[in-house]
Amino acid sequence: MTAAPYATQVLRAVRAERSDAAALYALSVPFMRSGALRERAPDAYRHPADTFLVVHGQGPDGDRLDACVALRALAPEAGRPATGLLHNLCVRADRQGAGQGSLLVTAVVAEARRRGLRALVTATTGGGALFLRRGFREIPASAAPRDWAAGLDPARHSQVFTRLV
């Protein structure tokens, strides 16, 4: 009898390495194609302003990226706490529902706190249940940081969420 894949694997989020850029892009492509993520060029996954956290798994060909999320500090705005953007949350289709999304959201909250950020903001075209379970609350786009909210595409009908860290 063969053990189920991942049965004994301990999930943990780690900071992505620069060498993970191609794998981050490949993991994100299905989400870009579905419209869940905006299109980004492969070079965007090498951008030093973003901190990517990843979950590694074992595939048939060895180690692979199973999930990722990015954190970027937003430009300061008067009257707002230091805010970070949680974006590019992707979990491989065959790993969804296994807790990796929750693990990454928890890890990005800890990373934001470590970096001195006091709030997080994110947008999703999905239902947002994961964010609600992790302490986020839905807000109107008009209540989000102005510069970031101005870049939201109204045609995508994104829901905006925030949380204090």
mmCIF file with all atom_site columns, C-alpha atoms in Angstrom:
data_model
loop_
_atom_site.group_PDB
_atom_site.id
_atom_site.type_symbol
_atom_site.label_atom_id
_atom_site.label_alt_id
_atom_site.label_comp_id
_atom_site.label_asym_id
_atom_site.label_entity_id
_atom_site.label_seq_id
_atom_site.pdbx_PDB_ins_code
_atom_site.Cartn_x
_atom_site.Cartn_y
_atom_site.Cartn_z
_atom_site.occupancy
_atom_site.B_iso_or_equiv
_atom_site.pdbx_formal_charge
_atom_site.auth_seq_id
_atom_site.auth_comp_id
_atom_site.auth_asym_id
_atom_site.auth_atom_id
_atom_site.pdbx_PDB_model_num
ATOM 1   C CA . MET A 1 1   ? 0.000   0.000  0.000   1.00 0.00 ? 1   MET A CA 1
ATOM 2   C CA . THR A 1 2   ? 1.346   3.417  -0.971  1.00 0.00 ? 2   THR A CA 1
ATOM 3   C CA . ALA A 1 3   ? 1.044   6.339  1.424   1.00 0.00 ? 3   ALA A CA 1
ATOM 4   C CA . ALA A 1 4   ? -1.000  9.254  0.208   1.00 0.00 ? 4   ALA A CA 1
ATOM 5   C CA . PRO A 1 5   ? 1.105   12.133 -1.084  1.00 0.00 ? 5   PRO A CA 1
ATOM 6   C CA . TYR A 1 6   ? 1.697   14.805 1.564   1.00 0.00 ? 6   TYR A CA 1
ATOM 7   C CA . ALA A 1 7   ? 0.452   12.468 4.330   1.00 0.00 ? 7   ALA A CA 1
ATOM 8   C CA . THR A 1 8   ? 3.551   12.984 6.448   1.00 0.00 ? 8   THR A CA 1
ATOM 9   C CA . GLN A 1 9   ? 4.655   16.342 5.062   1.00 0.00 ? 9   GLN A CA 1
ATOM 10  C CA . VAL A 1 10  ? 4.592   19.216 7.545   1.00 0.00 ? 10  VAL A CA 1
ATOM 11  C CA . LEU A 1 11  ? 3.361   22.341 5.827   1.00 0.00 ? 11  LEU A CA 1
ATOM 12  C CA . ARG A 1 12  ? 5.288   25.528 6.414   1.00 0.00 ? 12  ARG A CA 1
ATOM 13  C CA . ALA A 1 13  ? 5.563   28.825 4.655   1.00 0.00 ? 13  ALA A CA 1
ATOM 14  C CA . VAL A 1 14  ? 9.038   30.039 3.767   1.00 0.00 ? 14  VAL A CA 1
ATOM 15  C CA . ARG A 1 15  ? 10.365  33.091 2.005   1.00 0.00 ? 15  ARG A CA 1
ATOM 16  C CA . ALA A 1 16  ? 10.734  32.516 -1.727  1.00 0.00 ? 16  ALA A CA 1
ATOM 17  C CA . GLU A 1 17  ? 14.213  32.550 -3.219  1.00 0.00 ? 17  GLU A CA 1
ATOM 18  C CA . ARG A 1 18  ? 15.092  34.565 -6.311  1.00 0.00 ? 18  ARG A CA 1
ATOM 19  C CA . SER A 1 19  ? 15.519  31.214 -8.073  1.00 0.00 ? 19  SER A CA 1
ATOM 20  C CA . ASP A 1 20  ? 11.793  30.517 -7.442  1.00 0.00 ? 20  ASP A CA 1
ATOM 21  C CA . ALA A 1 21  ? 10.717  33.288 -9.861  1.00 0.00 ? 21  ALA A CA 1
ATOM 22  C CA . ALA A 1 22  ? 9.923   30.968 -12.796 1.00 0.00 ? 22  ALA A CA 1
ATOM 23  C CA . ALA A 1 23  ? 8.020   28.553 -10.545 1.00 0.00 ? 23  ALA A CA 1
ATOM 24  C CA . LEU A 1 24  ? 6.066   31.453 -8.980  1.00 0.00 ? 24  LEU A CA 1
ATOM 25  C CA . TYR A 1 25  ? 5.073   32.614 -12.435 1.00 0.00 ? 25  TYR A CA 1
ATOM 26  C CA . ALA A 1 26  ? 4.102   29.080 -13.517 1.00 0.00 ? 26  ALA A CA 1
ATOM 27  C CA . LEU A 1 27  ? 1.987   28.615 -10.375 1.00 0.00 ? 27  LEU A CA 1
ATOM 28  C CA . SER A 1 28  ? 0.233   31.936 -11.056 1.00 0.00 ? 28  SER A CA 1
ATOM 29  C CA . VAL A 1 29  ? -0.507  31.412 -14.776 1.00 0.00 ? 29  VAL A CA 1
ATOM 30  C CA . PRO A 1 30  ? -3.713  29.355 -14.309 1.00 0.00 ? 30  PRO A CA 1
ATOM 31  C CA . PHE A 1 31  ? -5.073  32.080 -12.025 1.00 0.00 ? 31  PHE A CA 1
ATOM 32  C CA . MET A 1 32  ? -4.213  34.762 -14.577 1.00 0.00 ? 32  MET A CA 1
ATOM 33  C CA . ARG A 1 33  ? -5.927  32.743 -17.319 1.00 0.00 ? 33  ARG A CA 1
ATOM 34  C CA . SER A 1 34  ? -9.072  32.323 -15.208 1.00 0.00 ? 34  SER A CA 1
ATOM 35  C CA . GLY A 1 35  ? -9.206  36.049 -14.445 1.00 0.00 ? 35  GLY A CA 1
ATOM 36  C CA . ALA A 1 36  ? -8.627  35.530 -10.717 1.00 0.00 ? 36  ALA A CA 1
ATOM 37  C CA . LEU A 1 37  ? -5.279  37.358 -11.021 1.00 0.00 ? 37  LEU A CA 1
ATOM 38  C CA . ARG A 1 38  ? -4.329  40.268 -13.190 1.00 0.00 ? 38  ARG A CA 1
ATOM 39  C CA . GLU A 1 39  ? -1.835  39.492 -15.920 1.00 0.00 ? 39  GLU A CA 1
ATOM 40  C CA . ARG A 1 40  ? 1.758   39.928 -14.780 1.00 0.00 ? 40  ARG A CA 1
ATOM 41  C CA . ALA A 1 41  ? 4.927   39.414 -16.765 1.00 0.00 ? 41  ALA A CA 1
ATOM 42  C CA . PRO A 1 42  ? 7.391   36.752 -15.599 1.00 0.00 ? 42  PRO A CA 1
ATOM 43  C CA . ASP A 1 43  ? 9.817   39.498 -14.558 1.00 0.00 ? 43  ASP A CA 1
ATOM 44  C CA . ALA A 1 44  ? 7.258   40.751 -12.017 1.00 0.00 ? 44  ALA A CA 1
ATOM 45  C CA . TYR A 1 45  ? 8.043   37.689 -9.915  1.00 0.00 ? 45  TYR A CA 1
ATOM 46  C CA . ARG A 1 46  ? 11.623  38.895 -9.458  1.00 0.00 ? 46  ARG A CA 1
ATOM 47  C CA . HIS A 1 47  ? 10.576  42.324 -8.178  1.00 0.00 ? 47  HIS A CA 1
ATOM 48  C CA . PRO A 1 48  ? 12.398  43.125 -4.924  1.00 0.00 ? 48  PRO A CA 1
ATOM 49  C CA . ALA A 1 49  ? 9.531   45.223 -3.485  1.00 0.00 ? 49  ALA A CA 1
ATOM 50  C CA . ASP A 1 50  ? 7.411   42.097 -3.027  1.00 0.00 ? 50  ASP A CA 1
ATOM 51  C CA . THR A 1 51  ? 8.065   39.468 -0.426  1.00 0.00 ? 51  THR A CA 1
ATOM 52  C CA . PHE A 1 52  ? 6.784   36.126 -1.659  1.00 0.00 ? 52  PHE A CA 1
ATOM 53  C CA . LEU A 1 53  ? 6.073   33.374 0.834   1.00 0.00 ? 53  LEU A CA 1
ATOM 54  C CA . VAL A 1 54  ? 5.713   29.862 -0.545  1.00 0.00 ? 54  VAL A CA 1
ATOM 55  C CA . VAL A 1 55  ? 4.763   26.338 0.432   1.00 0.00 ? 55  VAL A CA 1
ATOM 56  C CA . HIS A 1 56  ? 6.843   23.597 -1.142  1.00 0.00 ? 56  HIS A CA 1
ATOM 57  C CA . GLY A 1 57  ? 5.458   20.154 -1.873  1.00 0.00 ? 57  GLY A CA 1
ATOM 58  C CA . GLN A 1 58  ? 6.577   16.992 -3.554  1.00 0.00 ? 58  GLN A CA 1
ATOM 59  C CA . GLY A 1 59  ? 5.394   16.272 -7.051  1.00 0.00 ? 59  GLY A CA 1
ATOM 60  C CA . PRO A 1 60  ? 6.173   13.328 -9.294  1.00 0.00 ? 60  PRO A CA 1
ATOM 61  C CA . ASP A 1 61  ? 9.358   15.068 -10.424 1.00 0.00 ? 61  ASP A CA 1
ATOM 62  C CA . GLY A 1 62  ? 10.510  16.175 -6.966  1.00 0.00 ? 62  GLY A CA 1
ATOM 63  C CA . ASP A 1 63  ? 10.162  19.468 -5.119  1.00 0.00 ? 63  ASP A CA 1
ATOM 64  C CA . ARG A 1 64  ? 7.642   21.955 -6.469  1.00 0.00 ? 64  ARG A CA 1
ATOM 65  C CA . LEU A 1 65  ? 5.853   25.106 -5.348  1.00 0.00 ? 65  LEU A CA 1
ATOM 66  C CA . ASP A 1 66  ? 2.355   24.278 -4.190  1.00 0.00 ? 66  ASP A CA 1
ATOM 67  C CA . ALA A 1 67  ? 1.245   27.720 -3.032  1.00 0.00 ? 67  ALA A CA 1
ATOM 68  C CA . CYS A 1 68  ? 2.378   31.332 -2.831  1.00 0.00 ? 68  CYS A CA 1
ATOM 69  C CA . VAL A 1 69  ? 1.374   34.755 -1.592  1.00 0.00 ? 69  VAL A CA 1
ATOM 70  C CA . ALA A 1 70  ? 3.019   38.157 -1.891  1.00 0.00 ? 70  ALA A CA 1
ATOM 71  C CA . LEU A 1 71  ? 3.277   41.070 0.494   1.00 0.00 ? 71  LEU A CA 1
ATOM 72  C CA . ARG A 1 72  ? 4.190   44.592 -0.553  1.00 0.00 ? 72  ARG A CA 1
ATOM 73  C CA . ALA A 1 73  ? 4.258   47.717 1.604   1.00 0.00 ? 73  ALA A CA 1
ATOM 74  C CA . LEU A 1 74  ? 2.037   50.429 0.155   1.00 0.00 ? 74  LEU A CA 1
ATOM 75  C CA . ALA A 1 75  ? 3.070   54.072 -0.017  1.00 0.00 ? 75  ALA A CA 1
ATOM 76  C CA . PRO A 1 76  ? 2.281   55.859 3.244   1.00 0.00 ? 76  PRO A CA 1
ATOM 77  C CA . GLU A 1 77  ? -0.902  57.915 3.353   1.00 0.00 ? 77  GLU A CA 1
ATOM 78  C CA . ALA A 1 78  ? -1.631  60.632 5.898   1.00 0.00 ? 78  ALA A CA 1
ATOM 79  C CA . GLY A 1 79  ? -4.061  59.457 8.549   1.00 0.00 ? 79  GLY A CA 1
ATOM 80  C CA . ARG A 1 80  ? -3.620  55.754 7.714   1.00 0.00 ? 80  ARG A CA 1
ATOM 81  C CA . PRO A 1 81  ? -1.583  53.126 9.490   1.00 0.00 ? 81  PRO A CA 1
ATOM 82  C CA . ALA A 1 82  ? 1.378   51.630 7.619   1.00 0.00 ? 82  ALA A CA 1
ATOM 83  C CA . THR A 1 83  ? -0.399  49.265 5.223   1.00 0.00 ? 83  THR A CA 1
ATOM 84  C CA . GLY A 1 84  ? 0.690   46.260 3.236   1.00 0.00 ? 84  GLY A CA 1
ATOM 85  C CA . LEU A 1 85  ? -0.900  44.654 0.203   1.00 0.00 ? 85  LEU A CA 1
ATOM 86  C CA . LEU A 1 86  ? -1.541  40.913 0.331   1.00 0.00 ? 86  LEU A CA 1
ATOM 87  C CA . HIS A 1 87  ? -1.711  39.741 -3.273  1.00 0.00 ? 87  HIS A CA 1
ATOM 88  C CA . ASN A 1 88  ? -1.013  36.889 -5.662  1.00 0.00 ? 88  ASN A CA 1
ATOM 89  C CA . LEU A 1 89  ? -2.432  34.211 -3.339  1.00 0.00 ? 89  LEU A CA 1
ATOM 90  C CA . CYS A 1 90  ? -2.310  31.005 -5.383  1.00 0.00 ? 90  CYS A CA 1
ATOM 91  C CA . VAL A 1 91  ? -2.699  27.361 -4.401  1.00 0.00 ? 91  VAL A CA 1
ATOM 92  C CA . ARG A 1 92  ? -2.268  24.560 -6.933  1.00 0.00 ? 92  ARG A CA 1
ATOM 93  C CA . ALA A 1 93  ? -5.653  23.121 -7.891  1.00 0.00 ? 93  ALA A CA 1
ATOM 94  C CA . ASP A 1 94  ? -4.760  19.669 -6.551  1.00 0.00 ? 94  ASP A CA 1
ATOM 95  C CA . ARG A 1 95  ? -3.763  21.166 -3.162  1.00 0.00 ? 95  ARG A CA 1
ATOM 96  C CA . GLN A 1 96  ? -6.735  23.478 -2.598  1.00 0.00 ? 96  GLN A CA 1
ATOM 97  C CA . GLY A 1 97  ? -8.641  22.709 0.580   1.00 0.00 ? 97  GLY A CA 1
ATOM 98  C CA . ALA A 1 98  ? -5.540  21.300 2.292   1.00 0.00 ? 98  ALA A CA 1
ATOM 99  C CA . GLY A 1 99  ? -4.913  24.369 4.469   1.00 0.00 ? 99  GLY A CA 1
ATOM 100 C CA . GLN A 1 100 ? -2.164  25.980 2.430   1.00 0.00 ? 100 GLN A CA 1
ATOM 101 C CA . GLY A 1 101 ? -4.102  29.186 1.752   1.00 0.00 ? 101 GLY A CA 1
ATOM 102 C CA . SER A 1 102 ? -4.837  29.623 5.465   1.00 0.00 ? 102 SER A CA 1
ATOM 103 C CA . LEU A 1 103 ? -1.224  28.866 6.310   1.00 0.00 ? 103 LEU A CA 1
ATOM 104 C CA . LEU A 1 104 ? -0.008  31.522 3.875   1.00 0.00 ? 104 LEU A CA 1
ATOM 105 C CA . VAL A 1 105 ? -2.450  34.182 5.062   1.00 0.00 ? 105 VAL A CA 1
ATOM 106 C CA . THR A 1 106 ? -1.372  33.552 8.666   1.00 0.00 ? 106 THR A CA 1
ATOM 107 C CA . ALA A 1 107 ? 2.288   33.721 7.617   1.00 0.00 ? 107 ALA A CA 1
ATOM 108 C CA . VAL A 1 108 ? 1.836   36.952 5.663   1.00 0.00 ? 108 VAL A CA 1
ATOM 109 C CA . VAL A 1 109 ? 0.119   38.560 8.677   1.00 0.00 ? 109 VAL A CA 1
ATOM 110 C CA . ALA A 1 110 ? 3.146   37.606 10.806  1.00 0.00 ? 110 ALA A CA 1
ATOM 111 C CA . GLU A 1 111 ? 5.524   38.934 8.119   1.00 0.00 ? 111 GLU A CA 1
ATOM 112 C CA . ALA A 1 112 ? 3.576   42.208 7.934   1.00 0.00 ? 112 ALA A CA 1
ATOM 113 C CA . ARG A 1 113 ? 3.815   42.576 11.710  1.00 0.00 ? 113 ARG A CA 1
ATOM 114 C CA . ARG A 1 114 ? 7.546   41.820 11.587  1.00 0.00 ? 114 ARG A CA 1
ATOM 115 C CA . ARG A 1 115 ? 8.010   44.534 8.947   1.00 0.00 ? 115 ARG A CA 1
ATOM 116 C CA . GLY A 1 116 ? 6.189   47.124 11.070  1.00 0.00 ? 116 GLY A CA 1
ATOM 117 C CA . LEU A 1 117 ? 3.020   47.238 8.996   1.00 0.00 ? 117 LEU A CA 1
ATOM 118 C CA . ARG A 1 118 ? -0.162  47.830 10.985  1.00 0.00 ? 118 ARG A CA 1
ATOM 119 C CA . ALA A 1 119 ? -2.817  46.881 8.427   1.00 0.00 ? 119 ALA A CA 1
ATOM 120 C CA . LEU A 1 120 ? -3.266  44.697 5.376   1.00 0.00 ? 120 LEU A CA 1
ATOM 121 C CA . VAL A 1 121 ? -5.514  45.150 2.381   1.00 0.00 ? 121 VAL A CA 1
ATOM 122 C CA . THR A 1 122 ? -6.391  42.707 -0.383  1.00 0.00 ? 122 THR A CA 1
ATOM 123 C CA . ALA A 1 123 ? -8.906  42.253 -3.171  1.00 0.00 ? 123 ALA A CA 1
ATOM 124 C CA . THR A 1 124 ? -10.393 39.111 -4.609  1.00 0.00 ? 124 THR A CA 1
ATOM 125 C CA . THR A 1 125 ? -12.789 38.179 -7.359  1.00 0.00 ? 125 THR A CA 1
ATOM 126 C CA . GLY A 1 126 ? -13.716 35.104 -5.301  1.00 0.00 ? 126 GLY A CA 1
ATOM 127 C CA . GLY A 1 127 ? -16.007 35.000 -2.306  1.00 0.00 ? 127 GLY A CA 1
ATOM 128 C CA . GLY A 1 128 ? -13.445 36.054 0.263   1.00 0.00 ? 128 GLY A CA 1
ATOM 129 C CA . ALA A 1 129 ? -14.349 33.345 2.793   1.00 0.00 ? 129 ALA A CA 1
ATOM 130 C CA . LEU A 1 130 ? -10.682 32.547 3.455   1.00 0.00 ? 130 LEU A CA 1
ATOM 131 C CA . PHE A 1 131 ? -9.992  36.177 4.338   1.00 0.00 ? 131 PHE A CA 1
ATOM 132 C CA . LEU A 1 132 ? -13.051 36.416 6.581   1.00 0.00 ? 132 LEU A CA 1
ATOM 133 C CA . ARG A 1 133 ? -11.939 33.270 8.449   1.00 0.00 ? 133 ARG A CA 1
ATOM 134 C CA . ARG A 1 134 ? -8.518  34.861 8.967   1.00 0.00 ? 134 ARG A CA 1
ATOM 135 C CA . GLY A 1 135 ? -9.754  38.079 10.582  1.00 0.00 ? 135 GLY A CA 1
ATOM 136 C CA . PHE A 1 136 ? -10.269 40.300 7.552   1.00 0.00 ? 136 PHE A CA 1
ATOM 137 C CA . ARG A 1 137 ? -13.431 42.303 7.024   1.00 0.00 ? 137 ARG A CA 1
ATOM 138 C CA . GLU A 1 138 ? -14.933 43.499 3.784   1.00 0.00 ? 138 GLU A CA 1
ATOM 139 C CA . ILE A 1 139 ? -14.779 47.232 3.092   1.00 0.00 ? 139 ILE A CA 1
ATOM 140 C CA . PRO A 1 140 ? -15.802 49.416 0.164   1.00 0.00 ? 140 PRO A CA 1
ATOM 141 C CA . ALA A 1 141 ? -12.957 50.199 -2.205  1.00 0.00 ? 141 ALA A CA 1
ATOM 142 C CA . SER A 1 142 ? -13.391 53.864 -1.283  1.00 0.00 ? 142 SER A CA 1
ATOM 143 C CA . ALA A 1 143 ? -12.217 53.016 2.278   1.00 0.00 ? 143 ALA A CA 1
ATOM 144 C CA . ALA A 1 144 ? -8.994  51.382 1.049   1.00 0.00 ? 144 ALA A CA 1
ATOM 145 C CA . PRO A 1 145 ? -5.699  53.228 0.492   1.00 0.00 ? 145 PRO A CA 1
ATOM 146 C CA . ARG A 1 146 ? -6.407  55.678 -2.329  1.00 0.00 ? 146 ARG A CA 1
ATOM 147 C CA . ASP A 1 147 ? -3.458  55.021 -4.626  1.00 0.00 ? 147 ASP A CA 1
ATOM 148 C CA . TRP A 1 148 ? -3.998  51.263 -4.514  1.00 0.00 ? 148 TRP A CA 1
ATOM 149 C CA . ALA A 1 149 ? -7.799  51.435 -4.801  1.00 0.00 ? 149 ALA A CA 1
ATOM 150 C CA . ALA A 1 150 ? -7.486  53.725 -7.833  1.00 0.00 ? 150 ALA A CA 1
ATOM 151 C CA . GLY A 1 151 ? -5.839  50.838 -9.694  1.00 0.00 ? 151 GLY A CA 1
ATOM 152 C CA . LEU A 1 152 ? -8.709  48.404 -9.118  1.00 0.00 ? 152 LEU A CA 1
ATOM 153 C CA . ASP A 1 153 ? -10.576 47.519 -12.299 1.00 0.00 ? 153 ASP A CA 1
ATOM 154 C CA . PRO A 1 154 ? -14.322 47.996 -11.647 1.00 0.00 ? 154 PRO A CA 1
ATOM 155 C CA . ALA A 1 155 ? -15.120 45.456 -14.381 1.00 0.00 ? 155 ALA A CA 1
ATOM 156 C CA . ARG A 1 156 ? -13.525 42.727 -12.239 1.00 0.00 ? 156 ARG A CA 1
ATOM 157 C CA . HIS A 1 157 ? -16.074 43.296 -9.430  1.00 0.00 ? 157 HIS A CA 1
ATOM 158 C CA . SER A 1 158 ? -13.426 42.682 -6.793  1.00 0.00 ? 158 SER A CA 1
ATOM 159 C CA . GLN A 1 159 ? -14.287 42.540 -3.125  1.00 0.00 ? 159 GLN A CA 1
ATOM 160 C CA . VAL A 1 160 ? -11.870 44.479 -0.917  1.00 0.00 ? 160 VAL A CA 1
ATOM 161 C CA . PHE A 1 161 ? -10.836 43.244 2.527   1.00 0.00 ? 161 PHE A CA 1
ATOM 162 C CA . THR A 1 162 ? -8.708  44.672 5.302   1.00 0.00 ? 162 THR A CA 1
ATOM 163 C CA . ARG A 1 163 ? -7.396  43.635 8.668   1.00 0.00 ? 163 ARG A CA 1
ATOM 164 C CA . LEU A 1 164 ? -5.278  45.172 11.379  1.00 0.00 ? 164 LEU A CA 1
ATOM 165 C CA . VAL A 1 165 ? -2.100  43.305 12.203  1.00 0.00 ? 165 VAL A CA 1
#
